[in-house]
XYZ file of C-alpha atoms in Angstrom:
227
model
C 5.730 -3.528 29.459
C 4.847 -0.603 27.253
C 1.161 0.044 27.871
C -0.856 -1.426 30.754
C -4.583 -1.233 31.424
C -5.088 -2.224 35.068
C -8.446 -1.923 36.807
C -10.046 -0.025 33.942
C -13.631 -0.039 32.634
C -14.929 1.015 29.195
C -11.679 1.591 27.310
C -11.196 2.435 23.624
C -7.600 2.183 22.379
C -6.956 2.538 18.653
C -4.288 3.393 16.073
C -1.446 2.520 18.432
C 2.100 1.704 17.306
C 4.269 -0.146 19.837
C 7.820 -1.250 19.016
C 10.708 -2.863 20.875
C 13.694 -4.976 19.773
C 12.877 -8.638 19.192
C 15.622 -9.611 21.666
C 14.272 -7.467 24.524
C 12.723 -9.589 27.325
C 9.523 -8.772 29.225
C 8.413 -6.120 26.781
C 4.713 -6.874 26.377
C 3.197 -4.409 23.946
C -0.246 -4.050 25.558
C -1.013 -5.692 28.910
C -4.633 -5.998 30.067
C -5.343 -6.966 33.678
C -8.434 -6.667 35.886
C -10.129 -4.656 33.154
C -13.641 -4.893 31.696
C -15.088 -3.676 28.395
C -11.968 -2.794 26.436
C -11.540 -2.489 22.654
C -8.077 -2.418 21.097
C -8.291 -1.722 17.365
C -6.196 -0.901 14.294
C -2.862 -1.189 16.100
C 0.613 -2.403 15.136
C 2.764 -4.094 17.770
C 6.255 -5.573 17.574
C 8.112 -6.554 20.761
C 10.325 -9.104 22.470
C 7.353 -10.577 24.382
C 3.573 -10.802 23.909
C 2.074 -8.312 21.486
C -1.043 -8.363 23.668
C -1.319 -10.170 27.010
C -4.680 -10.602 28.732
C -4.525 -11.754 32.340
C -6.639 -12.278 35.436
C -9.745 -10.235 36.109
C -10.227 -9.260 32.469
C -13.658 -9.587 30.848
C -15.213 -8.472 27.580
C -11.972 -7.801 25.730
C -11.990 -7.113 21.980
C -8.776 -6.938 19.915
C -9.543 -6.135 16.283
C -7.359 -5.453 13.244
C -4.083 -6.050 15.075
C -0.737 -6.442 13.290
C 1.649 -8.426 15.505
C 5.304 -9.250 14.986
C 7.966 -9.798 16.031
C 7.086 -11.064 19.502
C 5.324 -13.908 21.283
C 1.899 -13.420 19.723
C -1.458 -12.621 21.308
C -1.781 -14.396 24.651
C -4.334 -15.065 27.339
C -2.249 -15.605 30.454
C -0.245 -16.687 32.009
C -2.850 -17.720 34.594
C -2.600 -19.741 37.805
C 1.001 -19.043 38.784
C 1.951 -20.019 42.363
C -1.462 -21.598 42.922
C -3.363 -18.396 42.208
C -7.060 -18.280 41.307
C -7.404 -16.394 38.029
C -10.315 -15.588 35.734
C -10.552 -14.369 32.129
C -13.720 -14.476 30.013
C -15.419 -13.096 26.911
C -12.372 -12.368 24.768
C -12.564 -11.819 20.997
C -9.532 -11.490 18.724
C -10.767 -10.646 15.220
C -8.774 -9.768 12.124
C -5.190 -10.161 13.371
C -2.140 -10.466 11.115
C 0.657 -12.269 12.952
C 4.099 -12.619 11.377
C 7.434 -14.096 12.470
C 6.396 -14.663 16.088
C 7.077 -17.568 18.442
C 3.333 -17.990 19.042
C 0.218 -16.954 17.203
C -2.872 -17.102 19.407
C -2.065 -18.665 22.771
C -3.666 -19.578 26.086
C -1.081 -20.331 28.771
C -1.656 -21.530 32.330
C 0.461 -22.921 35.139
C -0.214 -26.209 36.852
C -1.552 -25.893 40.384
C -3.698 -22.831 39.822
C -7.481 -22.552 39.612
C -10.166 -20.429 37.998
C -10.992 -20.313 34.301
C -10.300 -18.955 30.837
C -13.563 -19.286 28.935
C -15.719 -17.905 26.143
C -12.814 -16.997 23.863
C -12.964 -16.452 20.082
C -10.024 -16.201 17.693
C -11.483 -15.140 14.327
C -10.084 -14.278 10.881
C -6.396 -14.545 11.740
C -3.569 -14.612 9.179
C -0.348 -16.362 10.231
C 2.978 -15.914 8.438
C 5.941 -18.056 9.529
C 4.706 -18.433 13.115
C 6.365 -21.131 15.247
C 3.244 -22.111 17.250
C 0.268 -20.686 15.344
C -2.430 -22.157 17.620
C -1.473 -23.248 21.129
C -3.047 -23.997 24.489
C -0.260 -24.648 26.986
C -1.445 -25.793 30.412
C 2.044 -26.880 31.423
C 3.558 -23.411 31.178
C 6.846 -23.370 33.060
C 9.673 -20.852 33.419
C 12.480 -23.372 33.910
C 14.411 -25.664 31.585
C 13.088 -28.909 33.059
C 9.403 -29.749 33.447
C 7.553 -28.294 36.411
C 6.080 -30.706 38.958
C 2.750 -32.296 38.004
C -0.169 -30.780 39.970
C -3.746 -31.945 40.568
C -5.435 -28.575 40.061
C -5.535 -26.352 36.996
C -7.218 -23.365 35.416
C -10.241 -24.601 33.438
C -10.059 -23.724 29.732
C -13.548 -23.832 28.222
C -15.478 -22.695 25.140
C -12.710 -21.597 22.774
C -13.438 -21.047 19.069
C -10.780 -20.850 16.348
C -12.481 -19.773 13.111
C -11.047 -18.866 9.710
C -7.387 -19.048 10.656
C -4.968 -19.359 7.721
C -1.291 -19.200 6.960
C 2.082 -20.795 7.525
C 3.783 -22.486 10.461
C 7.528 -22.280 11.068
C 7.441 -25.614 12.943
C 6.146 -29.106 12.225
C 3.382 -28.765 14.856
C 0.968 -26.038 13.766
C -1.758 -26.781 16.325
C -0.875 -27.788 19.876
C -3.418 -28.402 22.616
C -1.454 -29.435 25.717
C -4.344 -29.440 28.163
C -4.445 -30.498 31.804
C -4.920 -34.162 32.674
C -6.948 -33.247 35.763
C -9.010 -30.503 34.062
C -9.174 -31.221 30.308
C -10.016 -28.390 27.938
C -13.760 -28.345 27.189
C -15.744 -27.071 24.239
C -12.831 -26.280 21.910
C -13.853 -25.771 18.259
C -11.662 -25.601 15.161
C -13.640 -24.250 12.202
C -12.203 -23.559 8.755
C -8.572 -23.613 9.833
C -5.858 -24.151 7.226
C -2.199 -24.003 8.236
C 0.728 -25.246 6.180
C 4.496 -25.327 6.333
C 7.342 -24.374 4.060
C 8.255 -27.377 1.951
C 6.355 -29.978 3.964
C 3.265 -30.922 5.895
C 2.437 -29.934 9.449
C 0.653 -31.809 12.219
C -1.668 -31.191 15.154
C -0.937 -32.406 18.687
C -4.061 -32.584 20.825
C -3.943 -33.939 24.385
C -6.732 -33.937 26.996
C -9.159 -31.865 24.951
C -12.887 -32.154 24.291
C -13.451 -30.639 20.869
C -15.239 -30.359 17.537
C -13.746 -29.807 14.086
C -16.010 -28.103 11.554
C -15.582 -27.272 7.896
C -12.128 -27.528 6.327
C -9.565 -28.121 9.097
C -5.928 -28.843 8.248
C -4.008 -30.163 10.036
C -6.760 -31.890 11.990
C -6.597 -33.211 15.521
C -6.634 -37.012 15.884
C -9.433 -36.725 18.428
C -13.127 -35.898 18.582
C -15.709 -34.318 20.853
C -16.565 -37.610 22.553
C -13.082 -38.183 23.981
C -14.167 -36.884 27.421
């Protein structure tokens, strides 16, 4: 990790430039943990891991005018590893430009944990050739084969994706892989338009309670009354 804010309150971080080779593992650009009231603005980050990672104990986090790439995108999590109880809330990502990354805006949790990731807004994001532009992964696993199914999970709730545009490097531009035991609640896609190079893209939406507002493409084959 390059820059970590751990146990901080009332932080202003701006005009940062963080770089690492794309092939370098575990090189998060900015890591936020157990921190409240932090603003990260007008910064450029390119790494071999998350451009920004926001993990347990973090509240009222604002990331604005961020340029991200290469790397793994802007991530909340991972949360819930080894059965831990983790909490993240009141996160706003506004005005990001994400290019050539494996993920765009991501929430990732392990099975078997508890707690919540809630009240999250991803606003005005431009994607360019991003493999997973929008992703919630509640089956996050660090091994080649699937991790064992668990009955508990971190609750993902009240997540807004608004005015997100650009291109996906994969066929699945939107992926909500939510927990069977604790489905994602209150997810909203509003004015989202993602395409692919030379072909259409799809949305995969499992175990999610959601609304789709305005022009949404690709759209999820589900609606708010699924759960």
